[in-house]
Coordinates of C-alpha atoms in Angstrom, one line a residue:
X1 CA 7.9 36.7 -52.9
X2 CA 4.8 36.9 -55.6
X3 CA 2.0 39.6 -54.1
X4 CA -1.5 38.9 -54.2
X5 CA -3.9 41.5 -55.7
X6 CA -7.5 41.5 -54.1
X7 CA -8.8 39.5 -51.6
X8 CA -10.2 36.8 -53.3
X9 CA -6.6 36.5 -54.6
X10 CA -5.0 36.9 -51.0
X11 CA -8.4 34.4 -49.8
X12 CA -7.0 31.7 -52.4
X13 CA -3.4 31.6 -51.6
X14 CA -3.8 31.6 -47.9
X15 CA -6.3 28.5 -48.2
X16 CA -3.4 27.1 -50.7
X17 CA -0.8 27.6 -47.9
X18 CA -3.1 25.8 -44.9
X19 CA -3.9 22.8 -47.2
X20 CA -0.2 22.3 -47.7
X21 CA 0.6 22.7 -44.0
X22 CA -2.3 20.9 -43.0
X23 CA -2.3 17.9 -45.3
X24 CA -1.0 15.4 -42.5
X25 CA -2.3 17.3 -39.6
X26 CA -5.6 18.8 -38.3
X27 CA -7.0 21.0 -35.6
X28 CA -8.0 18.3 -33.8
X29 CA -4.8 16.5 -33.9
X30 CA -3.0 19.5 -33.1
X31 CA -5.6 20.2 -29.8
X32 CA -4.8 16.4 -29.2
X33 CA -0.7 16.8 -29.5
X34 CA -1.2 20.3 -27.3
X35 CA -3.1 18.2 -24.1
X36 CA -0.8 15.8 -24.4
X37 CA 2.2 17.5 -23.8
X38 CA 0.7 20.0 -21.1
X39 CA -0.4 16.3 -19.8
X40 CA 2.7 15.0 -19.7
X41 CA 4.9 17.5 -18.3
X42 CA 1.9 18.2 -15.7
X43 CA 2.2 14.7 -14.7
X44 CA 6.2 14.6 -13.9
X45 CA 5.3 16.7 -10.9
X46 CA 1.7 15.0 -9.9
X47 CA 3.1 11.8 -8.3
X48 CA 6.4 13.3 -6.6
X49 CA 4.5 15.4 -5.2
X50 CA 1.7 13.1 -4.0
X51 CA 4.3 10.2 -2.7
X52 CA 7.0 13.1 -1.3
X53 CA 4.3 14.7 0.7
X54 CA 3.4 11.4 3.0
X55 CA 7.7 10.8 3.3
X56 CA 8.0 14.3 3.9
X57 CA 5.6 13.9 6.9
X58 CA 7.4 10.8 8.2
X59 CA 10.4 12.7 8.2
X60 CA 9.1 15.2 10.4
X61 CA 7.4 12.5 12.5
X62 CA 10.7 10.8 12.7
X63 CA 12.6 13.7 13.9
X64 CA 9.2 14.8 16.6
X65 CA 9.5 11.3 17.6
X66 CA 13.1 11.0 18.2
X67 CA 14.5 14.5 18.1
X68 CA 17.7 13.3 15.9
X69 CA 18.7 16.0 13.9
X70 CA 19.1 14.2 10.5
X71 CA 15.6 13.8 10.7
X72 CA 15.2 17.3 11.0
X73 CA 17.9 18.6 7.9
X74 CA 15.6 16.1 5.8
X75 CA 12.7 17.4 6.7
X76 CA 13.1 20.9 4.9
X77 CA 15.8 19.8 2.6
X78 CA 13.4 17.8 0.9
X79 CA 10.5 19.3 1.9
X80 CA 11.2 22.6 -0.3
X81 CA 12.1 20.2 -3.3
X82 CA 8.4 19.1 -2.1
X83 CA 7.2 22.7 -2.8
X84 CA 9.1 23.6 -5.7
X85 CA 7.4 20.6 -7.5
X86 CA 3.5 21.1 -5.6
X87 CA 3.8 24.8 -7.3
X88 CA 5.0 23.8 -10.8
X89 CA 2.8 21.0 -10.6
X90 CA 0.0 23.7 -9.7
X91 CA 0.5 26.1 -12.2
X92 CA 1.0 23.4 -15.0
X93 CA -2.3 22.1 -13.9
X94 CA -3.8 25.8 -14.2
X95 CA -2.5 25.5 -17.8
X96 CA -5.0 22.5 -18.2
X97 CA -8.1 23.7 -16.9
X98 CA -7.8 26.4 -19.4
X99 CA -7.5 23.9 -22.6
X100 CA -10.6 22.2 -21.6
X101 CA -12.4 25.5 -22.3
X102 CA -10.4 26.0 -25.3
X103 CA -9.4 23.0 -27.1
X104 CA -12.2 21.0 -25.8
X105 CA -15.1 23.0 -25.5
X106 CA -17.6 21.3 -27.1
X107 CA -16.7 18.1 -24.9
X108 CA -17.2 20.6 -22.0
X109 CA -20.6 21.5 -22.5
X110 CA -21.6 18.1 -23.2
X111 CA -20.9 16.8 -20.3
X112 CA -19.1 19.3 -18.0
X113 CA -22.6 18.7 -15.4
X114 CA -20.6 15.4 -14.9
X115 CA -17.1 15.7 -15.7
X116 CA -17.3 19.4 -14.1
X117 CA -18.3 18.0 -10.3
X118 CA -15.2 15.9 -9.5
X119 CA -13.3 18.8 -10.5
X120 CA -15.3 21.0 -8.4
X121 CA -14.6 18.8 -5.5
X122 CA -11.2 18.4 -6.0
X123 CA -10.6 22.6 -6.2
X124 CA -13.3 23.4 -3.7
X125 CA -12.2 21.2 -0.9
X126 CA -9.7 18.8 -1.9
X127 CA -6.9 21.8 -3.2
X128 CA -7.7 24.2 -0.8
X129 CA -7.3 21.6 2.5
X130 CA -4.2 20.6 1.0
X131 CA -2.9 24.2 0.5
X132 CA -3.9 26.1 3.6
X133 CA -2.2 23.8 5.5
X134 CA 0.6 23.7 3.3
X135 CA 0.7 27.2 4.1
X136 CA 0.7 26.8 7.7
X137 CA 3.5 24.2 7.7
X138 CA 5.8 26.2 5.3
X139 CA 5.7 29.3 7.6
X140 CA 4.6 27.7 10.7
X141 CA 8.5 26.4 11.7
X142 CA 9.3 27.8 15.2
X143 CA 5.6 29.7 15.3
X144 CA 3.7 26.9 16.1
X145 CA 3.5 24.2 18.7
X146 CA 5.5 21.1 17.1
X147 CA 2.9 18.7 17.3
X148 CA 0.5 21.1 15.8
X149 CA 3.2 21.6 12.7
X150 CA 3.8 18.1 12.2
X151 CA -0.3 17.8 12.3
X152 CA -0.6 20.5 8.9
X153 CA 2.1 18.9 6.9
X154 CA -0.2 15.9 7.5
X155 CA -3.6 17.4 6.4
X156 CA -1.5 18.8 3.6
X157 CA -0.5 15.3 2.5
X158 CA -4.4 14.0 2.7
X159 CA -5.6 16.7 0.8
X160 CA -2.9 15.3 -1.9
X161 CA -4.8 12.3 -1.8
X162 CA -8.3 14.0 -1.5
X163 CA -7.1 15.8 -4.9
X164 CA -6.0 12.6 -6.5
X165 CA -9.2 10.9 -6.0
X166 CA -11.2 13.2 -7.3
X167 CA -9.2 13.8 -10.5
X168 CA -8.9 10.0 -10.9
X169 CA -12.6 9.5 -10.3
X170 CA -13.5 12.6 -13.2
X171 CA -10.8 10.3 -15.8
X172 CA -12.1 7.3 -14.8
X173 CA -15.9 8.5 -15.9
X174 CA -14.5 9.3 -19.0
X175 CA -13.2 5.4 -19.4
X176 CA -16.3 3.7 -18.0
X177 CA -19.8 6.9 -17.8
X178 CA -21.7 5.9 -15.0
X179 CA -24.7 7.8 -13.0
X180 CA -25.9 10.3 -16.2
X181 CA -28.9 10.4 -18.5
X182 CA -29.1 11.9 -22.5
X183 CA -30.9 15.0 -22.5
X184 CA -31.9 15.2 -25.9
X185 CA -33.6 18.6 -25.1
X186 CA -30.9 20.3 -24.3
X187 CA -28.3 18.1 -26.0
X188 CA -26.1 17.2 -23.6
X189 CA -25.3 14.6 -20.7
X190 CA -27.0 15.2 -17.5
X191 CA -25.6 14.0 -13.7
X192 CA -28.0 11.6 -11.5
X193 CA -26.1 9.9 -9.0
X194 CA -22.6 11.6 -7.7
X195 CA -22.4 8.6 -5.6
X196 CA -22.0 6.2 -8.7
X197 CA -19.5 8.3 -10.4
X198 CA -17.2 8.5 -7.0
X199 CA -17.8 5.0 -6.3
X200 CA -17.7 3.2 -9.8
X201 CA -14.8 0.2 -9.2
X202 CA -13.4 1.8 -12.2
X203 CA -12.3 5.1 -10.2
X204 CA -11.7 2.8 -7.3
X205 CA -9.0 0.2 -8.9
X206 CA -7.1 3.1 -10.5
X207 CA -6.8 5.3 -7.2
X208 CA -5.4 2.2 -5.4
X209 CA -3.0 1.4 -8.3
X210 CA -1.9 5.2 -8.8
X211 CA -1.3 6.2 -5.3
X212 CA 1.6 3.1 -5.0
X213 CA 2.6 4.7 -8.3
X214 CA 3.2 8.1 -6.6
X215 CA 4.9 6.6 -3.8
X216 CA 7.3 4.4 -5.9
X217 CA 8.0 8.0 -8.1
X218 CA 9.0 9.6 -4.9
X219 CA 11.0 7.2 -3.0
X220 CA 13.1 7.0 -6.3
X221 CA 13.4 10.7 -6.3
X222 CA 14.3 10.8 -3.0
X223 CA 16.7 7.7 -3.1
X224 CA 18.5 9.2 -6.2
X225 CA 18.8 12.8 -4.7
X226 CA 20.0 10.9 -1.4
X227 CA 22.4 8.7 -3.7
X228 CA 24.3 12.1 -5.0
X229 CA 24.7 13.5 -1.9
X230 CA 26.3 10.0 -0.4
X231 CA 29.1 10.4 -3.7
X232 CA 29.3 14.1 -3.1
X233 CA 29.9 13.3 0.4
X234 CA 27.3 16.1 1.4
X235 CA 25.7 15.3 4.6
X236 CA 26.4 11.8 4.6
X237 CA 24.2 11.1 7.4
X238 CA 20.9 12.3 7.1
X239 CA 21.5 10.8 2.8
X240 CA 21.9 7.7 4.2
X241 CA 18.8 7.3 6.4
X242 CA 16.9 9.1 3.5
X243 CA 18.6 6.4 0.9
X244 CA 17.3 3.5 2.5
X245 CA 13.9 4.9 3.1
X246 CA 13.6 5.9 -0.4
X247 CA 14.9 2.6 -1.5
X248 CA 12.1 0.8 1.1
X249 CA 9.8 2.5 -0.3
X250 CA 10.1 1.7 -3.9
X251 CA 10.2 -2.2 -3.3
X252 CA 7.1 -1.6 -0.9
X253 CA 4.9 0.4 -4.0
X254 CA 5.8 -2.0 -6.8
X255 CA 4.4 -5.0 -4.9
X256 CA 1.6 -3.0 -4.6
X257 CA 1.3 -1.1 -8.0
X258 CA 1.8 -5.0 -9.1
X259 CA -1.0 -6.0 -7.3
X260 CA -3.1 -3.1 -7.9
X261 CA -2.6 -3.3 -11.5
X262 CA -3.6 -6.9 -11.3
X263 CA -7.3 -5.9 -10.5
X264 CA -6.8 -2.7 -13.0
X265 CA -5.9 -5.3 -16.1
X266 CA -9.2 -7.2 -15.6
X267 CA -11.4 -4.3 -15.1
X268 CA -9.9 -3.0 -18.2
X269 CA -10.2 -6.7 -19.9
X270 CA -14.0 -6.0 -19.2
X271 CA -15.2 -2.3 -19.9
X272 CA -12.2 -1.2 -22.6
X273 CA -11.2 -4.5 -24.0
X274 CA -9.7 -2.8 -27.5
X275 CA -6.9 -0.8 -25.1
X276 CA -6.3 -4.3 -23.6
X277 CA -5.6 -5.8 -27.1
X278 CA -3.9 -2.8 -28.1
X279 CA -1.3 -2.9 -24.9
X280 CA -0.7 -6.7 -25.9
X281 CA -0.8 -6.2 -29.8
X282 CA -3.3 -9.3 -29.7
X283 CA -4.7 -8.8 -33.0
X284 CA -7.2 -12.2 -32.7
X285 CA -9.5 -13.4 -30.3
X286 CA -7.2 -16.2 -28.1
X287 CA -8.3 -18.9 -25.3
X288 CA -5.2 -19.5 -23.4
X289 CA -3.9 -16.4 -24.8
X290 CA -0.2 -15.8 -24.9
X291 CA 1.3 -12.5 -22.4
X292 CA 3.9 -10.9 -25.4
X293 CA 7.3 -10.5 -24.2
X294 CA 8.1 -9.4 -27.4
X295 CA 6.2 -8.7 -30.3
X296 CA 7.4 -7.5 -33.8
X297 CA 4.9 -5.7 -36.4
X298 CA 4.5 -4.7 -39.6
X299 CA 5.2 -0.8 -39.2
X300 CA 1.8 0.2 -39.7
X301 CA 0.8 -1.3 -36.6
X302 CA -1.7 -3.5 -38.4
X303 CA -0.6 -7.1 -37.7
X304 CA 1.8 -9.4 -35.5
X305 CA 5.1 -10.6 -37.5
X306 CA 6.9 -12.1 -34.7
X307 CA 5.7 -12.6 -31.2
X308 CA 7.7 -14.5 -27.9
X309 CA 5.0 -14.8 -25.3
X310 CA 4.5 -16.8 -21.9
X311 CA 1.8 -19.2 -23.0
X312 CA -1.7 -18.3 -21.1
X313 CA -0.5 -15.4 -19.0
X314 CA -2.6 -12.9 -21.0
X315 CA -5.6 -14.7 -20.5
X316 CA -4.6 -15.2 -16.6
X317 CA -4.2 -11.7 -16.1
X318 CA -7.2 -10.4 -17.8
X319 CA -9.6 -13.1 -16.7
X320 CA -8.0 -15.0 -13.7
X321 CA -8.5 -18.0 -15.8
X322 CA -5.1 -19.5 -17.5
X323 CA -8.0 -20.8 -20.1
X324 CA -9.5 -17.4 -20.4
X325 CA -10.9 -15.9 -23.6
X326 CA -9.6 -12.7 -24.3
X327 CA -10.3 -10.5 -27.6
X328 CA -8.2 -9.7 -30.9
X329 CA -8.0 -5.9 -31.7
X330 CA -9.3 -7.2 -35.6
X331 CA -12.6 -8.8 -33.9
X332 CA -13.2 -6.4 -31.5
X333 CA -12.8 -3.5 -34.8
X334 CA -15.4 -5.7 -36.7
X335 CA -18.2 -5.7 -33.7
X336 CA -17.5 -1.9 -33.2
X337 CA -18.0 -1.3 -36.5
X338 CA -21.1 -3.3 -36.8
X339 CA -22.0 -1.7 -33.4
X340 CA -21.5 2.0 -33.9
X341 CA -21.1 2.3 -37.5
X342 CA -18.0 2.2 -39.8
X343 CA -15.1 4.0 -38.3
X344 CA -11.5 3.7 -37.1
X345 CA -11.5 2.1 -33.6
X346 CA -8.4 0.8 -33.4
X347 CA -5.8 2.7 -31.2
X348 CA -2.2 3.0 -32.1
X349 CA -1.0 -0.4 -31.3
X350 CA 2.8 0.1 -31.7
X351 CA 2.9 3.2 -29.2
X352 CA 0.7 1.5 -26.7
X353 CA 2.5 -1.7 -26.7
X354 CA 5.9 -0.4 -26.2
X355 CA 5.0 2.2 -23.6
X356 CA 3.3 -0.7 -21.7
X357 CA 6.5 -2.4 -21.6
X358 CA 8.6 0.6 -21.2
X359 CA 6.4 1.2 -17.9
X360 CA 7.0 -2.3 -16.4
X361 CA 10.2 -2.5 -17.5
X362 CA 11.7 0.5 -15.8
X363 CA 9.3 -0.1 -12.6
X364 CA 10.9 -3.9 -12.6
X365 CA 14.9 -2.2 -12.8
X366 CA 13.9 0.5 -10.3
X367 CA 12.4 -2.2 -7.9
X368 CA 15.5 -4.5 -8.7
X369 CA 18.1 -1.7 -7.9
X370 CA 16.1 -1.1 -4.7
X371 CA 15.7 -4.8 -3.4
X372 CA 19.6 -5.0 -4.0
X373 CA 20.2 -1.9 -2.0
X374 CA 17.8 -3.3 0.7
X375 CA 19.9 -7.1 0.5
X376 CA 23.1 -4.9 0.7
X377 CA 22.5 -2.9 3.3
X378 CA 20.9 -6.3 5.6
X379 CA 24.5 -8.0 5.1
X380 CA 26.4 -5.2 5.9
X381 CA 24.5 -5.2 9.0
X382 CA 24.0 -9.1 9.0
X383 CA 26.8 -9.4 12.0
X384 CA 25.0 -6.5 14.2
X385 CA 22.1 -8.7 14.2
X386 CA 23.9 -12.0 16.3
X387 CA 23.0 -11.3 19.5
X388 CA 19.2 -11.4 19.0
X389 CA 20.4 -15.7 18.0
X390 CA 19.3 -16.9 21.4
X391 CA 22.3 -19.4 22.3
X392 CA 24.8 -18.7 19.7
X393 CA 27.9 -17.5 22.2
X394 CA 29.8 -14.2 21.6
X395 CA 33.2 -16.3 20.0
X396 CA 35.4 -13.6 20.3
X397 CA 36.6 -15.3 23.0
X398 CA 37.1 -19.0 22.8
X399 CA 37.0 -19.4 26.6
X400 CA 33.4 -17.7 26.7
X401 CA 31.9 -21.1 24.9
X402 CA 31.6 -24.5 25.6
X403 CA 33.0 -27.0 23.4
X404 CA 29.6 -28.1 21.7
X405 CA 28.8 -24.9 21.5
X406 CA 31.9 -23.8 19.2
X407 CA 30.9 -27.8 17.3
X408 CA 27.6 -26.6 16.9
X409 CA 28.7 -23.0 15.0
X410 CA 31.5 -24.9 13.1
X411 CA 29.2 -27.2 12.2
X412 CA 26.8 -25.0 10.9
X413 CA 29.4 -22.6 9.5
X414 CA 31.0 -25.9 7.5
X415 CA 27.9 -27.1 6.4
X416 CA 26.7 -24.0 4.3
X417 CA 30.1 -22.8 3.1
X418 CA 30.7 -26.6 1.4
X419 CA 27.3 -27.3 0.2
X420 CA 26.8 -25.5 -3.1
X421 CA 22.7 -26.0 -3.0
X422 CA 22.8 -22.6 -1.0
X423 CA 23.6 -20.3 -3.9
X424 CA 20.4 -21.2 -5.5
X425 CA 18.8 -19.5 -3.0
X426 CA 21.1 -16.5 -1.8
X427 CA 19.9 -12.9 -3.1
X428 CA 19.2 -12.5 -6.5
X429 CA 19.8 -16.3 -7.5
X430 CA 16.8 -17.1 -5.4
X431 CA 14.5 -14.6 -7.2
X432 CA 16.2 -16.3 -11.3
X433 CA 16.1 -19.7 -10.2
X434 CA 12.4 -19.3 -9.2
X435 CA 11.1 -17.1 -12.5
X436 CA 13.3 -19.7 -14.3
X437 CA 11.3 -22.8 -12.8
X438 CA 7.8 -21.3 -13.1
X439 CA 8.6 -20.0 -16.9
X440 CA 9.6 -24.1 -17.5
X441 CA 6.5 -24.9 -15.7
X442 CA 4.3 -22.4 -17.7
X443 CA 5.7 -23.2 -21.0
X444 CA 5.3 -27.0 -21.1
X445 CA 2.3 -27.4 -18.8
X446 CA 4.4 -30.0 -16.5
X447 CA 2.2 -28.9 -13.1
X448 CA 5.3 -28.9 -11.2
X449 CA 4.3 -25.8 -9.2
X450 CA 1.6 -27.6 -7.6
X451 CA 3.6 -30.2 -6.1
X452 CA 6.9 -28.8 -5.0
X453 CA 5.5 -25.1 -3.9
X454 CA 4.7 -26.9 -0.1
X455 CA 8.5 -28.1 -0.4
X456 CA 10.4 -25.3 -2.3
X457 CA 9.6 -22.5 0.5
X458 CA 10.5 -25.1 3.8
X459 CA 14.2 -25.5 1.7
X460 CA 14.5 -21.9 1.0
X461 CA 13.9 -20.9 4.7
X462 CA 16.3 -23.7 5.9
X463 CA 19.1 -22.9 3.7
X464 CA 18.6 -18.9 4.1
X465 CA 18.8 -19.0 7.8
X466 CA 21.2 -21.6 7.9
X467 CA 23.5 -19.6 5.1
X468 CA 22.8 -16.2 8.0
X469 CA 24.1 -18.2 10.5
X470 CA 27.0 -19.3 8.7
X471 CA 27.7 -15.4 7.8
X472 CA 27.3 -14.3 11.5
X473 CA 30.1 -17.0 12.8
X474 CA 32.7 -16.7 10.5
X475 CA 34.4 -13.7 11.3
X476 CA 34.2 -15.0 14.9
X477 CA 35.2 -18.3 14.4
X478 CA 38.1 -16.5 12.5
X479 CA 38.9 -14.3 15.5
X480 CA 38.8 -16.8 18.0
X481 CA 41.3 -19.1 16.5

């Protein structure tokens, strides 16, 4: 290795070395790569612990409530996987605090008089309910009264929300500023209404669509943990109870996260409409605009090659309006530029459209895999459910009915084993055959919706209970004979 003589020399060839390292990459790219990934992995633990704290709770109210004792083994079995996450999640977020001083520390003294009081908030009351209480319920068991127990692991679990919101209202000033002034004096932005920054429907929408997002996170935890104990046979009892919840809870926060992100997509249409073009790699301004179920690119992200889309969905969800106009990244990088001056304002369209879709997609196999566990577990239990049938007679017995009773069964039984109209609406075929005839309906405007929803939904019902019915008489029909 050649040795440099003097410092000038020494000076040149270190300047030489960073150029070479540094031709593709900056220090602010590397301060961006470095939040990310602290983001990232802080964020794993964020929502498991924010969904597993309210299910941890309902464990414990479960087992005050009914003193089982598989109520009880799941309340601190997965109440310490609970705390093992709240203190990794804690210290990454630690990790955090310290890189807005350090990699963004200009952007901190700009506007850390806003950004700086959600934060505050969120340490000074929000962090501190949540962990003195947590404190009280992890060494609280068999020191205090039960319902006072049961009552911290509950403020714990609102202080989880507490905490949420006021990080969620801090990121969402950052998407949409609201309730500041320019202090040119002093350089930097200045707070005037708290109440606007708390309150902004930007903060709002994405609290009520992050929350569900915990929750679905957790119950999946949960319902996976629960899973490997059922094939390890460990506890069978107490995984099964916890399997199902975790499974009801998944299905229950993707209709919401669904709706939720609904209302999120249109706010975003509105205030940020280049990440909304970016997430749909919609390059040109579209009426009736197409919702990409796949899109193909040239690889520098610049321009669609090949695009299948459900006509007008884009423009329904961002506007409400199948007729809706929603803007191109290309248009919306020619007003910006005109706006603010020539720059680079378009995001990385490849990375944002495919973790869009990477998001739904998993959240739409999770929920799947959940309402199939859900319809599994109803038919296995279908036949425990007969009695409540108000004048259906216990067959086991042929001598316990009357003749038009057993006609009636047999009829019904007959009737929706033989008829072949009742697989199009039996578990998951009901679900294909419905996407399948809104899809026709969307894609050649035929306004069929309209007209057969108000008799669709009276033939579904019909068939489904009819198809129950048939499923609770068999195997007593079979037994009587």
């Amino acid at each position: 290795m050649a040795r440099c003589e003097g410092a000038e020399d020494c000076l040149r060839a270190g300047r030489a070395v960073q150029n070479r390292g540094m031709s593709s990459m900056n220090s602010l790219d590397l301060a961006r790569w470095q939040f990310a990934i602290t983001t990232v992995y802080h964020f794993l633990f964020v929502p498991i612990t924010i969904g597993m704290a309210f299910l941890v709770a309902g464990l414990q109210t479960a087992w005050y409530r009914t003193s089982k004792l598989q109520y009880l083994r799941a309340t601190k079995f997965f109440g310490k996987l609970f705390l093992i996450n709240f203190a990794i999640g804690v210290v990454t977020g630690i990790v955090q605090e310290f890189q807005f001083g350090m990699n963004w520390s200009s952007y901190s003294r700009f506007v850390g008089d806003i950004f700086g009081a959600p934060l505050a908030m969120e340490g000074l009351l929000a962090f501190f309910l949540e962990s003195t209480f947590l404190g009280l319920w992890i060494f609280g068991w068999d020191r205090l009264p039960k319902k006072l127990h049961l009552a911290s692991i509950w403020l714990a679990a609102t202080g989880t929300l507490l905490s949420a919101y006021f990080i969620l209202a801090a990121n969402a000033w950052m998407q949409h500023p609201v309730g500041y002034v320019l202090n040119a004096e002093k350089g930097r932005a200045e707070l005037v209404d708290i109440k606007a920054v708390l309150t902004q429907k930007t903060a709002l929408a994405t609290f009520f669509h992050t929350i569900p997002s915990a929750a679905f996170t957790a119950g999946a935890f949960i319902a996976g943990i629960s899973a490997y104990l059922i094939i390890k046979r460990k506890d069978i009892e107490m995984a099964r109870s916890t399997f199902k919840m975790g499974a009801i809870t998944m299905l229950i926060s993707f209709v919401l996260v669904s709706v939720s992100g609904d209302l999120t997509a249109r706010i975003m249409t509105e205030q940020q409409p280049m990440k909304m073009a970016a997430a749909e790699a919609l390059y040109d301004t579209q009426a009736s605009a197409p919702f990409s179920l796949l899109t193909i690119g040239t690889l520098d992200g610049s321009k669609s090659v090949f695009q299948i889309g459900v006509p007008s969905m884009l423009s329904f969800m961002s506007t409400g309006n199948f007729d809706g106009v929603v803007e191109g990244v290309n248009d919306l990088e020619a007003k910006y530029d005109e706006q603010f001056g020539a720059g680079d304002y378009t995001p990385n369209v490849p990375l944002a459209y495919w973790s869009f879709r990477l998001m739904i997609g998993f959240g739409a196999i999770g929920a799947l895999f959940a309402l199939l566990v859900i319809m599994n577990k109803a038919f296995n239990d279908a036949v425990h459910v007969s009695r409540y049938f108000a004048g259906l007679p216990k067959l086991e017995d042929r001598k316990s009915a009357s003749n038009s009773q057993i006609s009636v069964v047999a009829f019904a039984k007959g009737l929706f084993t033989f008829i072949p109209i009742h697989r199009m609406f039996h578990s998951v075929e009901m679900t294909i055959w419905i996407f399948l005839l809104s899809l026709i309906d969307l894609m050649f405007d035929l306004q069929l919706l309209n007209q057969l929803f108000d008799v669709i939904i009276p033939i579904i019902v019909f068939v489904s209970v009819g198809h129950l019915i048939s499923i609770l008489t068999s195997n007593k029909l079979r037994a009587s004979e």
